[in-house]
Amino acid sequence: MRKISTYIMLVVGLVTALSCTEEKIVDDVQATVGRGLVLRTVANLSTTYNLLDPSSTFGVTLEAQDEENGGLLSEVRVFAQFVDNTIENDNNESSAETLVVTLPTSAFSTGPFGFPRADLVVTLNEALTSTGTDFSTVDGGDAISFRLEALLTDGRVFTNNAAGTVANGSFFSSPFAYSAGINCIPVTPVTGDYQLDMTDTFGDGWDGAFITVNIDGTTTDYTIAAGGAASFTISVPAGTTELVFTYTPGNFEAEHLFVLLAPSGEVAAAGGPGPTPGEIVLNICS
């Protein structure tokens, strides 16, 4: 009964909010494209770096939209900053923001809707080298922060703090800023005993959600059938060539959390409330 009532209230609230703001959103979109440029994120090509592979990439597909179908775009400047999230002994190794690459208009081609599109791809090696970051100071859990500037032919510049973005970029998915996490993603499976700790904050099970573990083609599903917690030991034998953890969502995702400990004892992955569906990216540095 608790979950049915909550669901009904959420639906009613959402419908009311949408009906009240729909006209305003349309007006904002029209006004924004008329006075500047939106740099829309069409697709995420790669969002996580692998510290064990310097050639791993961050990538997005961009689309420029303005009152002249992208004709106002002059170039896109891409800035990067190394963010030290694993500070030890108060020694913060975060870098200053530096220019990594510039995308000229020649890097863009006409997309299916008539607007210029281009792929922005930056390797981990390029990002760390450009920011002057030593590989030895980087650890799993750190990140590369990207900020984009769109330069128009009349000299105006739009970026993540520009007034020209719609609702802070949310309507067009035009953030002008991205963060690429750095993980130690094993090239080959790390064998041994993993510990999977699962939590449901309401205490009534995972509502249809589960984590699937694939070991060389043999899959096993793990969930909380009832109650607020469950813990499992997952043994990965020596010689394993394929190891994949996948999260499948259920209902009331805000109640679901998990922590996966690697055989080394470090946190290999964690999710929730509301874990991201799909393959779980591992971070095993030890």
mmCIF file of C-alpha atoms in Angstrom:
data_model
loop_
_atom_site.group_PDB
_atom_site.id
_atom_site.type_symbol
_atom_site.label_atom_id
_atom_site.label_comp_id
_atom_site.label_asym_id
_atom_site.label_seq_id
_atom_site.Cartn_x
_atom_site.Cartn_y
_atom_site.Cartn_z
ATOM 1 C CA MET A 1 0.000 0.000 0.000
ATOM 2 C CA ARG A 2 2.875 2.363 0.866
ATOM 3 C CA LYS A 3 4.454 1.998 -2.566
ATOM 4 C CA ILE A 4 1.174 2.276 -4.529
ATOM 5 C CA SER A 5 0.244 5.502 -2.738
ATOM 6 C CA THR A 6 3.689 6.975 -3.264
ATOM 7 C CA TYR A 7 3.600 6.095 -6.962
ATOM 8 C CA ILE A 8 0.193 7.747 -7.473
ATOM 9 C CA MET A 9 1.345 10.930 -5.728
ATOM 10 C CA LEU A 10 4.488 11.110 -7.866
ATOM 11 C CA VAL A 11 2.551 10.679 -11.105
ATOM 12 C CA VAL A 12 0.003 13.355 -10.169
ATOM 13 C CA GLY A 13 2.783 15.750 -9.196
ATOM 14 C CA LEU A 14 4.729 15.120 -12.402
ATOM 15 C CA VAL A 15 1.704 15.655 -14.671
ATOM 16 C CA THR A 16 0.868 18.902 -12.864
ATOM 17 C CA ALA A 17 4.427 20.193 -13.132
ATOM 18 C CA LEU A 18 4.689 19.356 -16.827
ATOM 19 C CA SER A 19 1.380 21.004 -17.698
ATOM 20 C CA CYS A 20 2.401 24.185 -15.864
ATOM 21 C CA THR A 21 5.867 24.494 -17.392
ATOM 22 C CA GLU A 22 5.476 23.109 -20.924
ATOM 23 C CA GLU A 23 4.702 26.500 -22.472
ATOM 24 C CA LYS A 24 7.577 28.180 -20.624
ATOM 25 C CA ILE A 25 10.093 25.529 -21.787
ATOM 26 C CA VAL A 26 9.058 25.992 -25.428
ATOM 27 C CA ASP A 27 9.430 29.768 -25.084
ATOM 28 C CA ASP A 28 12.878 29.375 -23.471
ATOM 29 C CA VAL A 29 14.084 27.070 -26.248
ATOM 30 C CA GLN A 30 12.988 29.457 -28.990
ATOM 31 C CA ALA A 31 14.530 32.460 -27.223
ATOM 32 C CA THR A 32 17.811 30.668 -26.541
ATOM 33 C CA VAL A 33 18.464 29.455 -30.092
ATOM 34 C CA GLY A 34 17.567 32.947 -31.325
ATOM 35 C CA ARG A 35 20.154 34.703 -29.167
ATOM 36 C CA GLY A 36 23.086 32.303 -29.131
ATOM 37 C CA LEU A 37 24.203 28.728 -29.596
ATOM 38 C CA VAL A 38 23.395 25.396 -27.994
ATOM 39 C CA LEU A 39 26.084 22.697 -28.094
ATOM 40 C CA ARG A 40 24.005 19.576 -27.668
ATOM 41 C CA THR A 41 25.282 16.207 -26.473
ATOM 42 C CA VAL A 42 23.973 13.729 -29.053
ATOM 43 C CA ALA A 43 25.719 10.637 -27.661
ATOM 44 C CA ASN A 44 28.183 9.535 -25.019
ATOM 45 C CA LEU A 45 30.871 7.505 -26.788
ATOM 46 C CA SER A 46 32.936 6.743 -23.679
ATOM 47 C CA THR A 47 32.647 8.201 -20.191
ATOM 48 C CA THR A 48 35.241 6.315 -18.110
ATOM 49 C CA TYR A 49 39.016 6.212 -18.401
ATOM 50 C CA ASN A 50 41.023 3.079 -17.635
ATOM 51 C CA LEU A 51 44.170 3.879 -15.672
ATOM 52 C CA LEU A 52 45.644 0.577 -16.852
ATOM 53 C CA ASP A 53 45.230 1.678 -20.495
ATOM 54 C CA PRO A 54 46.622 5.159 -21.320
ATOM 55 C CA SER A 55 44.998 4.955 -24.763
ATOM 56 C CA SER A 56 41.498 4.660 -23.252
ATOM 57 C CA THR A 57 39.241 7.527 -24.271
ATOM 58 C CA PHE A 58 36.572 9.968 -23.190
ATOM 59 C CA GLY A 59 34.251 10.793 -26.053
ATOM 60 C CA VAL A 60 30.982 12.547 -26.903
ATOM 61 C CA THR A 61 29.180 13.425 -30.118
ATOM 62 C CA LEU A 62 28.350 17.146 -30.254
ATOM 63 C CA GLU A 63 25.776 19.011 -32.335
ATOM 64 C CA ALA A 64 25.728 22.799 -32.732
ATOM 65 C CA GLN A 65 22.325 24.487 -32.959
ATOM 66 C CA ASP A 66 21.703 28.189 -33.555
ATOM 67 C CA GLU A 67 19.441 30.467 -35.565
ATOM 68 C CA GLU A 68 21.521 29.771 -38.697
ATOM 69 C CA ASN A 69 21.517 25.955 -38.339
ATOM 70 C CA GLY A 70 24.991 25.966 -36.838
ATOM 71 C CA GLY A 71 26.312 28.591 -39.221
ATOM 72 C CA LEU A 72 27.336 30.889 -36.369
ATOM 73 C CA LEU A 73 29.855 28.403 -34.960
ATOM 74 C CA SER A 74 33.523 29.325 -35.384
ATOM 75 C CA GLU A 75 35.235 26.720 -33.186
ATOM 76 C CA VAL A 76 34.912 24.701 -29.992
ATOM 77 C CA ARG A 77 37.682 24.924 -27.405
ATOM 78 C CA VAL A 78 38.100 22.011 -25.003
ATOM 79 C CA PHE A 79 39.696 22.604 -21.607
ATOM 80 C CA ALA A 80 40.678 19.889 -19.130
ATOM 81 C CA GLN A 81 41.587 19.672 -15.446
ATOM 82 C CA PHE A 82 42.880 16.696 -13.488
ATOM 83 C CA VAL A 83 40.816 16.284 -10.301
ATOM 84 C CA ASP A 84 42.529 14.491 -7.410
ATOM 85 C CA ASN A 85 39.778 12.645 -5.527
ATOM 86 C CA THR A 86 42.210 10.378 -3.649
ATOM 87 C CA ILE A 87 44.087 12.971 -1.614
ATOM 88 C CA GLU A 88 46.741 11.561 0.733
ATOM 89 C CA ASN A 89 48.507 13.467 3.502
ATOM 90 C CA ASP A 90 46.739 16.681 2.453
ATOM 91 C CA ASN A 91 48.673 16.550 -0.822
ATOM 92 C CA ASN A 92 46.152 17.617 -3.462
ATOM 93 C CA GLU A 93 47.551 16.892 -6.927
ATOM 94 C CA SER A 94 44.678 18.536 -8.855
ATOM 95 C CA SER A 95 45.884 20.542 -11.841
ATOM 96 C CA ALA A 96 44.961 23.896 -13.272
ATOM 97 C CA GLU A 97 42.580 23.986 -16.234
ATOM 98 C CA THR A 98 44.383 23.921 -19.595
ATOM 99 C CA LEU A 99 43.400 23.887 -23.267
ATOM 100 C CA VAL A 100 43.528 20.328 -24.616
ATOM 101 C CA VAL A 101 42.183 20.590 -28.143
ATOM 102 C CA THR A 102 40.310 22.947 -30.451
ATOM 103 C CA LEU A 103 37.629 21.686 -32.845
ATOM 104 C CA PRO A 104 37.425 23.934 -35.923
ATOM 105 C CA THR A 105 34.323 24.045 -38.094
ATOM 106 C CA SER A 106 36.111 21.711 -40.525
ATOM 107 C CA ALA A 107 35.865 18.971 -37.856
ATOM 108 C CA PHE A 108 32.061 19.132 -38.077
ATOM 109 C CA SER A 109 29.883 17.499 -40.724
ATOM 110 C CA THR A 110 26.170 17.903 -41.380
ATOM 111 C CA GLY A 111 24.051 15.641 -39.186
ATOM 112 C CA PRO A 112 20.710 14.000 -40.016
ATOM 113 C CA PHE A 113 18.760 17.112 -38.934
ATOM 114 C CA GLY A 114 20.885 19.597 -40.840
ATOM 115 C CA PHE A 115 23.024 20.728 -37.896
ATOM 116 C CA PRO A 116 26.837 20.405 -37.664
ATOM 117 C CA ARG A 117 28.042 17.340 -35.721
ATOM 118 C CA ALA A 118 31.473 16.252 -34.526
ATOM 119 C CA ASP A 119 32.991 13.636 -32.248
ATOM 120 C CA LEU A 120 35.121 14.911 -29.393
ATOM 121 C CA VAL A 121 37.571 12.187 -28.316
ATOM 122 C CA VAL A 122 40.437 12.669 -25.827
ATOM 123 C CA THR A 123 42.718 9.851 -24.651
ATOM 124 C CA LEU A 124 43.803 9.541 -21.032
ATOM 125 C CA ASN A 125 47.392 10.105 -22.087
ATOM 126 C CA GLU A 126 46.418 13.345 -23.888
ATOM 127 C CA ALA A 127 44.415 14.585 -20.915
ATOM 128 C CA LEU A 128 47.126 13.899 -18.333
ATOM 129 C CA THR A 129 49.956 15.196 -20.535
ATOM 130 C CA SER A 130 48.147 18.427 -21.382
ATOM 131 C CA THR A 131 47.403 19.131 -17.711
ATOM 132 C CA GLY A 132 50.987 18.345 -16.676
ATOM 133 C CA THR A 133 49.870 15.449 -14.484
ATOM 134 C CA ASP A 134 52.321 12.667 -13.644
ATOM 135 C CA PHE A 135 50.819 9.198 -14.137
ATOM 136 C CA SER A 136 52.329 8.108 -10.806
ATOM 137 C CA THR A 137 50.088 10.545 -8.922
ATOM 138 C CA VAL A 138 46.859 9.210 -10.472
ATOM 139 C CA ASP A 139 44.717 6.603 -8.750
ATOM 140 C CA GLY A 140 41.409 4.908 -9.352
ATOM 141 C CA GLY A 141 38.666 7.296 -8.273
ATOM 142 C CA ASP A 142 40.323 10.416 -9.682
ATOM 143 C CA ALA A 143 38.760 12.195 -12.671
ATOM 144 C CA ILE A 144 39.315 14.472 -15.643
ATOM 145 C CA SER A 145 36.976 17.471 -15.777
ATOM 146 C CA PHE A 146 36.228 18.921 -19.219
ATOM 147 C CA ARG A 147 34.813 22.363 -20.018
ATOM 148 C CA LEU A 148 33.826 23.455 -23.525
ATOM 149 C CA GLU A 149 33.706 26.919 -25.025
ATOM 150 C CA ALA A 150 31.795 27.542 -28.258
ATOM 151 C CA LEU A 151 33.152 30.565 -30.100
ATOM 152 C CA LEU A 152 30.738 32.258 -32.517
ATOM 153 C CA THR A 153 31.720 34.084 -35.700
ATOM 154 C CA ASP A 154 30.749 37.425 -34.103
ATOM 155 C CA GLY A 155 33.154 36.862 -31.192
ATOM 156 C CA ARG A 156 30.650 35.737 -28.568
ATOM 157 C CA VAL A 157 31.629 32.787 -26.379
ATOM 158 C CA PHE A 158 29.225 30.298 -24.804
ATOM 159 C CA THR A 159 30.265 27.936 -22.024
ATOM 160 C CA ASN A 160 28.814 26.175 -18.975
ATOM 161 C CA ASN A 161 28.180 29.428 -17.100
ATOM 162 C CA ALA A 162 26.834 31.377 -20.088
ATOM 163 C CA ALA A 163 23.330 32.821 -20.058
ATOM 164 C CA GLY A 164 22.774 31.285 -23.486
ATOM 165 C CA THR A 165 22.225 27.731 -22.260
ATOM 166 C CA VAL A 166 18.656 26.550 -21.733
ATOM 167 C CA ALA A 167 17.758 25.782 -18.120
ATOM 168 C CA ASN A 168 21.471 25.206 -17.372
ATOM 169 C CA GLY A 169 21.637 22.975 -20.448
ATOM 170 C CA SER A 170 19.120 20.395 -19.241
ATOM 171 C CA PHE A 171 16.526 20.697 -22.030
ATOM 172 C CA PHE A 172 18.947 20.215 -24.911
ATOM 173 C CA SER A 173 21.446 18.146 -22.877
ATOM 174 C CA SER A 174 23.889 21.001 -23.461
ATOM 175 C CA PRO A 175 26.048 21.084 -20.330
ATOM 176 C CA PHE A 176 29.259 22.450 -21.918
ATOM 177 C CA ALA A 177 30.972 20.453 -19.128
ATOM 178 C CA TYR A 178 31.715 16.776 -18.481
ATOM 179 C CA SER A 179 33.526 14.617 -15.948
ATOM 180 C CA ALA A 180 35.322 11.422 -16.945
ATOM 181 C CA GLY A 181 36.102 9.131 -14.024
ATOM 182 C CA ILE A 182 39.392 7.248 -13.899
ATOM 183 C CA ASN A 183 39.132 3.600 -12.878
ATOM 184 C CA CYS A 184 41.589 0.716 -12.730
ATOM 185 C CA ILE A 185 39.645 -1.569 -15.054
ATOM 186 C CA PRO A 186 41.382 -4.967 -15.213
ATOM 187 C CA VAL A 187 42.331 -6.039 -18.719
ATOM 188 C CA THR A 188 41.953 -9.667 -17.580
ATOM 189 C CA PRO A 189 39.675 -10.849 -14.735
ATOM 190 C CA VAL A 190 41.003 -10.547 -11.192
ATOM 191 C CA THR A 191 40.399 -13.937 -9.605
ATOM 192 C CA GLY A 192 39.580 -14.803 -6.007
ATOM 193 C CA ASP A 193 36.644 -14.221 -3.652
ATOM 194 C CA TYR A 194 34.517 -11.112 -4.125
ATOM 195 C CA GLN A 195 32.040 -9.944 -1.477
ATOM 196 C CA LEU A 196 28.737 -8.462 -2.656
ATOM 197 C CA ASP A 197 26.803 -6.503 0.004
ATOM 198 C CA MET A 198 23.283 -5.453 -0.982
ATOM 199 C CA THR A 199 20.957 -3.089 0.895
ATOM 200 C CA ASP A 200 17.299 -2.085 0.621
ATOM 201 C CA THR A 201 16.694 1.030 2.710
ATOM 202 C CA PHE A 202 12.984 0.311 3.180
ATOM 203 C CA GLY A 203 13.673 -3.231 4.235
ATOM 204 C CA ASP A 204 11.327 -5.106 1.904
ATOM 205 C CA GLY A 205 13.673 -6.554 -0.737
ATOM 206 C CA TRP A 206 14.961 -5.318 -4.054
ATOM 207 C CA ASP A 207 11.576 -5.076 -5.811
ATOM 208 C CA GLY A 208 12.628 -7.071 -8.883
ATOM 209 C CA ALA A 209 16.142 -5.657 -9.222
ATOM 210 C CA PHE A 210 19.175 -7.958 -9.324
ATOM 211 C CA ILE A 211 22.881 -8.181 -10.126
ATOM 212 C CA THR A 212 24.011 -10.778 -12.654
ATOM 213 C CA VAL A 213 27.522 -12.215 -12.520
ATOM 214 C CA ASN A 214 28.828 -13.834 -15.705
ATOM 215 C CA ILE A 215 31.877 -16.090 -15.223
ATOM 216 C CA ASP A 216 32.985 -17.599 -18.523
ATOM 217 C CA GLY A 217 29.392 -17.794 -19.776
ATOM 218 C CA THR A 218 27.842 -19.133 -16.569
ATOM 219 C CA THR A 219 25.477 -16.535 -15.107
ATOM 220 C CA THR A 220 24.122 -16.221 -11.571
ATOM 221 C CA ASP A 221 21.608 -13.627 -10.344
ATOM 222 C CA TYR A 222 21.875 -12.052 -6.880
ATOM 223 C CA THR A 223 19.116 -10.061 -5.149
ATOM 224 C CA ILE A 224 17.426 -9.391 -1.821
ATOM 225 C CA ALA A 225 14.328 -11.549 -1.832
ATOM 226 C CA ALA A 226 13.058 -10.073 1.442
ATOM 227 C CA GLY A 227 14.385 -7.876 4.218
ATOM 228 C CA GLY A 228 16.849 -5.030 4.179
ATOM 229 C CA ALA A 229 20.218 -6.636 3.466
ATOM 230 C CA ALA A 230 21.991 -9.603 1.927
ATOM 231 C CA SER A 231 25.650 -10.563 1.503
ATOM 232 C CA PHE A 232 27.166 -13.023 -0.956
ATOM 233 C CA THR A 233 30.620 -14.435 -1.634
ATOM 234 C CA ILE A 234 31.379 -14.777 -5.342
ATOM 235 C CA SER A 235 34.317 -17.050 -6.110
ATOM 236 C CA VAL A 236 36.112 -16.390 -9.392
ATOM 237 C CA PRO A 237 38.451 -19.323 -10.132
ATOM 238 C CA ALA A 238 41.967 -19.016 -11.503
ATOM 239 C CA GLY A 239 42.040 -19.143 -15.286
ATOM 240 C CA THR A 240 38.788 -17.207 -15.723
ATOM 241 C CA THR A 241 38.779 -15.324 -19.033
ATOM 242 C CA GLU A 242 35.428 -13.503 -18.760
ATOM 243 C CA LEU A 243 33.996 -11.741 -15.704
ATOM 244 C CA VAL A 244 31.081 -9.331 -16.051
ATOM 245 C CA PHE A 245 28.850 -7.801 -13.378
ATOM 246 C CA THR A 246 25.543 -6.312 -14.567
ATOM 247 C CA TYR A 247 22.822 -4.412 -12.707
ATOM 248 C CA THR A 248 19.168 -4.826 -13.750
ATOM 249 C CA PRO A 249 16.775 -2.324 -12.144
ATOM 250 C CA GLY A 250 13.397 -3.056 -10.609
ATOM 251 C CA ASN A 251 10.839 -0.874 -8.836
ATOM 252 C CA PHE A 252 11.580 1.825 -6.241
ATOM 253 C CA GLU A 253 15.187 2.182 -7.304
ATOM 254 C CA ALA A 254 15.919 4.871 -4.708
ATOM 255 C CA GLU A 255 15.886 2.114 -2.065
ATOM 256 C CA HIS A 256 18.625 -0.018 -3.653
ATOM 257 C CA LEU A 257 22.340 0.136 -2.836
ATOM 258 C CA PHE A 258 25.266 -2.254 -3.241
ATOM 259 C CA VAL A 259 28.987 -2.481 -2.523
ATOM 260 C CA LEU A 260 31.280 -4.970 -4.263
ATOM 261 C CA LEU A 261 34.601 -5.739 -2.569
ATOM 262 C CA ALA A 262 37.471 -7.133 -4.646
ATOM 263 C CA PRO A 263 39.612 -10.078 -3.469
ATOM 264 C CA SER A 264 42.157 -7.454 -2.356
ATOM 265 C CA GLY A 265 39.559 -5.984 0.021
ATOM 266 C CA GLU A 266 39.245 -2.678 -1.834
ATOM 267 C CA VAL A 267 35.895 -1.408 -3.131
ATOM 268 C CA ALA A 268 35.675 -2.631 -6.717
ATOM 269 C CA ALA A 269 32.284 -1.004 -7.356
ATOM 270 C CA ALA A 270 29.400 0.644 -5.547
ATOM 271 C CA GLY A 271 25.989 1.841 -6.629
ATOM 272 C CA GLY A 272 22.916 3.571 -5.317
ATOM 273 C CA PRO A 273 20.616 4.847 -4.272
ATOM 274 C CA GLY A 274 19.326 3.953 -7.710
ATOM 275 C CA PRO A 275 22.337 2.142 -9.246
ATOM 276 C CA THR A 276 23.063 2.776 -12.920
ATOM 277 C CA PRO A 277 21.581 -0.009 -15.086
ATOM 278 C CA GLY A 278 23.905 -2.092 -17.254
ATOM 279 C CA GLU A 279 27.435 -3.353 -16.881
ATOM 280 C CA ILE A 280 29.154 -2.470 -13.606
ATOM 281 C CA VAL A 281 32.612 -1.007 -14.243
ATOM 282 C CA LEU A 282 35.157 -2.413 -11.799
ATOM 283 C CA ASN A 283 37.891 -0.375 -10.135
ATOM 284 C CA ILE A 284 40.655 -2.677 -8.834
ATOM 285 C CA CYS A 285 43.998 -0.962 -8.429
ATOM 286 C CA SER A 286 45.695 -3.226 -5.893
#
